Short mmCIF file of C-alpha atoms in Angstrom, two decimals:
data_model
loop_
_atom_site.label_atom_id
_atom_site.label_comp_id
_atom_site.label_asym_id
_atom_site.label_seq_id
_atom_site.Cartn_x
_atom_site.Cartn_y
_atom_site.Cartn_z
CA MET A 1 -11.44 -217.86 18.19
CA HIS A 2 -12.82 -218.33 20.97
CA ARG A 3 -12.93 -220.13 24.10
CA LEU A 4 -11.81 -218.14 26.55
CA LEU A 5 -11.04 -217.55 30.59
CA LEU A 6 -9.89 -217.75 34.12
CA VAL A 7 -8.74 -221.11 34.64
CA PHE A 8 -9.67 -221.91 37.73
CA VAL A 9 -7.89 -224.65 39.93
CA ALA A 10 -9.67 -226.47 43.04
CA ALA A 11 -8.46 -228.00 45.35
CA ALA A 12 -10.75 -231.04 47.34
CA GLY A 13 -13.59 -228.88 49.51
CA VAL A 14 -12.25 -225.85 48.09
CA SER A 15 -13.40 -223.73 45.49
CA ALA A 16 -12.01 -221.89 42.64
CA PHE A 17 -12.26 -218.84 44.24
CA GLY A 18 -10.19 -220.20 47.39
CA LEU A 19 -13.28 -220.67 50.37
CA PRO A 20 -14.66 -223.59 51.87
CA SER A 21 -17.32 -225.02 49.00
CA LEU A 22 -20.68 -225.90 49.83
CA ASP A 23 -22.18 -229.10 49.33
CA VAL A 24 -21.61 -230.00 45.44
CA PHE A 25 -24.02 -232.08 43.80
CA PRO A 26 -22.57 -233.48 40.44
CA ALA A 27 -24.92 -232.29 37.75
CA ALA A 28 -25.97 -235.10 35.38
CA GLU A 29 -25.09 -233.43 32.27
CA PRO A 30 -24.09 -230.00 31.26
CA CYS A 31 -27.08 -227.18 30.90
CA ASP A 32 -28.10 -225.60 27.61
CA ALA A 33 -26.90 -222.15 27.27
CA PRO A 34 -28.72 -219.63 25.23
CA LEU A 35 -28.98 -219.33 21.45
CA GLN A 36 -29.15 -215.79 21.24
CA TRP A 37 -28.12 -212.62 24.05
CA GLU A 38 -26.39 -209.42 24.29
CA GLY A 39 -24.10 -207.58 26.88
CA LYS A 40 -20.60 -207.16 27.33
CA TRP A 41 -16.97 -209.20 27.92
CA VAL A 42 -13.77 -208.31 29.07
CA MET A 43 -11.26 -210.57 27.43
CA TYR A 44 -7.77 -210.81 28.62
CA ASP A 45 -4.51 -212.08 26.26
CA HIS A 46 -2.37 -213.92 28.40
CA ASN A 47 0.62 -213.71 26.04
CA THR A 48 0.23 -209.70 25.15
CA GLY A 49 -1.29 -208.57 28.92
CA ARG A 50 -3.60 -206.62 27.60
CA ASN A 51 -7.58 -206.40 28.27
CA SER A 52 -9.66 -205.87 25.34
CA ARG A 53 -13.75 -204.59 26.45
CA ALA A 54 -16.45 -204.79 24.23
CA ALA A 55 -20.40 -204.66 23.31
CA VAL A 56 -21.26 -207.82 22.16
CA SER A 57 -24.09 -209.72 20.17
CA TYR A 58 -24.11 -213.04 20.19
CA ASP A 59 -26.26 -215.34 17.56
CA GLY A 60 -25.57 -219.22 17.96
CA GLN A 61 -28.73 -219.79 16.64
CA ASN A 62 -26.96 -218.72 12.93
CA GLN A 63 -23.56 -218.33 13.77
CA ARG A 64 -22.57 -214.72 13.85
CA ILE A 65 -20.90 -212.46 16.77
CA ARG A 66 -20.28 -208.79 16.59
CA VAL A 67 -17.96 -207.40 19.05
CA LEU A 68 -17.68 -203.28 19.12
CA GLN A 69 -14.34 -202.37 21.18
CA GLN A 70 -15.13 -200.11 23.72
CA HIS A 71 -13.05 -196.62 23.66
CA LYS A 72 -10.01 -196.34 26.32
CA LYS A 73 -9.06 -192.92 26.22
CA HIS A 74 -5.72 -194.19 28.49
CA THR A 75 -4.63 -196.25 25.92
CA PRO A 76 -2.44 -194.30 23.51
CA CYS A 77 -2.11 -194.89 19.58
CA GLN A 78 -4.49 -197.63 19.90
CA ARG A 79 -7.37 -197.83 17.02
CA PHE A 80 -10.82 -199.24 18.01
CA PHE A 81 -12.97 -201.55 15.94
CA GLU A 82 -16.34 -203.29 15.22
CA TYR A 83 -15.53 -207.00 14.21
CA ILE A 84 -18.75 -209.12 12.79
CA TYR A 85 -18.36 -212.70 12.31
CA LEU A 86 -20.30 -214.52 9.96
CA TYR A 87 -19.01 -217.99 10.36
CA GLN A 88 -22.12 -219.30 8.25
CA SER A 89 -20.55 -217.24 5.04
CA LYS A 90 -16.83 -217.83 6.57
CA VAL A 91 -16.37 -214.26 6.38
CA MET A 92 -14.79 -212.05 9.12
CA PHE A 93 -15.33 -207.96 8.43
CA GLN A 94 -13.39 -205.57 10.49
CA ILE A 95 -14.39 -202.13 10.29
CA ASP A 96 -12.50 -198.82 11.79
CA GLN A 97 -14.84 -197.41 14.25
CA LYS A 98 -13.36 -193.44 13.17
CA THR A 99 -12.43 -193.84 9.60
CA LYS A 100 -15.25 -196.60 8.83
CA GLU A 101 -12.57 -198.08 6.71
CA CYS A 102 -13.12 -202.44 6.28
CA SER A 103 -11.58 -204.93 5.83
CA LYS A 104 -13.05 -208.49 4.85
CA ILE A 105 -11.13 -211.79 6.21
CA ALA A 106 -11.67 -215.24 5.06
CA LEU A 107 -12.45 -217.32 8.44
CA THR A 108 -10.87 -220.85 8.30
CA GLU A 109 -11.89 -222.18 12.03
CA ALA A 110 -14.79 -223.39 12.51
CA TRP A 111 -17.71 -222.05 14.47
CA ASP A 112 -16.98 -222.67 18.18
CA PRO A 113 -20.32 -221.58 20.13
CA PHE A 114 -20.15 -220.36 23.85
CA ASP A 115 -21.74 -223.13 25.46
CA ILE A 116 -20.97 -226.65 27.22
CA PRO A 117 -19.91 -229.27 24.92
CA LYS A 118 -22.10 -232.60 26.12
CA ASN A 119 -18.74 -234.52 27.13
CA SER A 120 -17.61 -232.21 29.45
CA THR A 121 -16.55 -232.45 33.04
CA TYR A 122 -17.91 -231.36 35.71
CA GLU A 123 -15.28 -229.55 38.32
CA ASP A 124 -17.45 -227.93 40.87
CA GLN A 125 -20.81 -225.94 41.97
CA TYR A 126 -20.77 -223.06 44.15
CA PHE A 127 -22.11 -219.14 44.95
CA ILE A 128 -20.02 -216.30 43.24
CA GLY A 129 -19.43 -213.13 46.00
CA GLY A 130 -20.53 -213.05 49.63
CA PRO A 131 -23.45 -213.78 51.49
CA GLY A 132 -26.98 -212.66 50.13
CA ASP A 133 -25.56 -212.81 46.49
CA ASN A 134 -27.20 -216.29 45.54
CA VAL A 135 -25.45 -216.46 41.96
CA GLU A 136 -24.83 -220.05 41.69
CA VAL A 137 -22.60 -221.56 38.96
CA GLN A 138 -20.82 -224.70 37.38
CA GLU A 139 -17.64 -225.14 36.04
CA TRP A 140 -16.82 -227.94 33.40
CA SER A 141 -13.90 -228.26 31.55
CA ASP A 142 -12.50 -230.46 28.36
CA ARG A 143 -10.06 -232.50 31.23
CA LYS A 144 -9.87 -236.29 30.64
CA PRO A 145 -8.15 -238.99 32.86
CA ALA A 146 -5.57 -239.51 30.07
CA ARG A 147 -4.74 -235.46 29.77
CA GLN A 148 -3.26 -233.80 32.66
CA HIS A 149 -4.28 -230.14 31.76
CA GLU A 150 -6.93 -228.42 30.77
CA ALA A 151 -7.46 -226.69 27.59
CA TRP A 152 -11.34 -225.17 28.36
CA VAL A 153 -12.37 -224.23 31.55
CA GLY A 154 -16.38 -222.82 31.65
CA VAL A 155 -18.34 -221.38 34.37
CA TYR A 156 -21.97 -220.91 33.69
CA THR A 157 -24.96 -219.62 35.69
CA LEU A 158 -27.08 -222.67 37.44
CA LYS A 159 -30.29 -220.92 36.74
CA ASP A 160 -30.13 -219.73 33.29
CA CYS A 161 -27.11 -221.55 32.13
CA TYR A 162 -25.32 -217.72 31.26
CA PRO A 163 -21.86 -217.94 30.37
CA VAL A 164 -19.93 -215.93 33.51
CA GLN A 165 -16.41 -216.74 32.43
CA GLU A 166 -14.15 -218.64 29.99
CA THR A 167 -10.48 -220.05 29.36
CA TYR A 168 -9.39 -221.45 26.34
CA THR A 169 -5.90 -222.63 25.31
CA LYS A 170 -5.11 -223.18 21.92
CA ASN A 171 -1.86 -225.29 20.85
CA SER A 172 -0.71 -224.48 24.29
CA THR A 173 0.46 -221.21 23.22
CA VAL A 174 -2.40 -218.80 22.74
CA THR A 175 -4.23 -218.42 25.99
CA THR A 176 -7.79 -215.98 26.53
CA SER A 177 -9.46 -215.72 29.64
CA THR A 178 -13.09 -213.87 29.12
CA ARG A 179 -15.82 -212.54 31.88
CA PHE A 180 -19.09 -211.94 30.50
CA LEU A 181 -21.10 -208.83 32.00
CA SER A 182 -24.80 -207.79 32.08
CA LEU A 183 -26.05 -210.08 29.45
CA GLN A 184 -29.70 -209.67 28.61
CA LEU A 185 -31.55 -212.58 26.35
CA GLY A 186 -32.13 -212.18 22.91
CA ILE A 187 -31.03 -209.86 19.82
CA SER A 188 -32.60 -206.27 19.91
CA ASP A 189 -31.59 -205.35 16.79
CA PRO A 190 -30.55 -207.98 13.92
CA ASN A 191 -29.12 -205.04 11.89
CA VAL A 192 -25.71 -205.13 13.78
CA PHE A 193 -24.88 -208.27 11.74
CA THR A 194 -24.97 -206.73 8.76
CA PRO A 195 -22.18 -204.87 6.98
CA PRO A 196 -21.66 -201.04 6.59
CA LEU A 197 -21.85 -199.86 2.92
CA THR A 198 -18.15 -199.26 3.34
CA CYS A 199 -17.08 -202.74 3.08
CA GLN A 200 -18.37 -202.64 -0.61
CA SER A 201 -15.18 -201.59 -1.40
CA SER A 202 -13.32 -203.61 1.49
CA ARG A 203 -9.72 -204.52 1.81
CA PRO A 204 -8.40 -208.19 2.00
CA GLU A 205 -5.93 -207.52 4.96
CA LYS A 206 -6.79 -206.90 8.70
CA MET A 207 -5.97 -203.36 9.68
CA VAL A 208 -3.81 -202.72 12.86
CA GLU A 209 -4.65 -202.33 16.36
CA PHE A 210 -2.20 -199.21 16.82
CA ASP A 211 -1.15 -196.63 14.57
CA CYS A 212 1.97 -195.67 16.22
#
């Protein structure tokens, strides 16, 4: 379902933001991303041109994610949902935030964590923002010598290995870019991964996002 992000293209001596790179020291291996965190993300679907903003609880230890879409008043006819992905149970719950209607959908894709795979290719190391910001990140991809284009690019903080951005392309047809915001370590309320009682009589098909 994921792997997400703006793909950064870097020429020699130029960072992904188009500014001159500082001294780059290639990492020996990818850092270990936190297994549990909460925060927000903004996911951009390159095919539809839509941004989706949501509060997110991520539990890599138990392979589950909870996504609560944020309301946008300027989007007419849009319905807002809560999504609970339980990969160990191979099921996803979609809950209408207004009516509490629930759909229960089988998950067919394998768990794909928000981390840096150990076989990733190091791309760059740089600071985000301007002087004094001091947010240093590393950029990794799945680029290999025999493949011209990357299917995944991830940017992670150097200090604690939090995700900053990811871009994921699936079968050259589905591309999503995700920005991660205001992340905090740990899960404050494990109950967010428990479907509400309305899901005991759930429908088997996914609900549409727009009702007009």
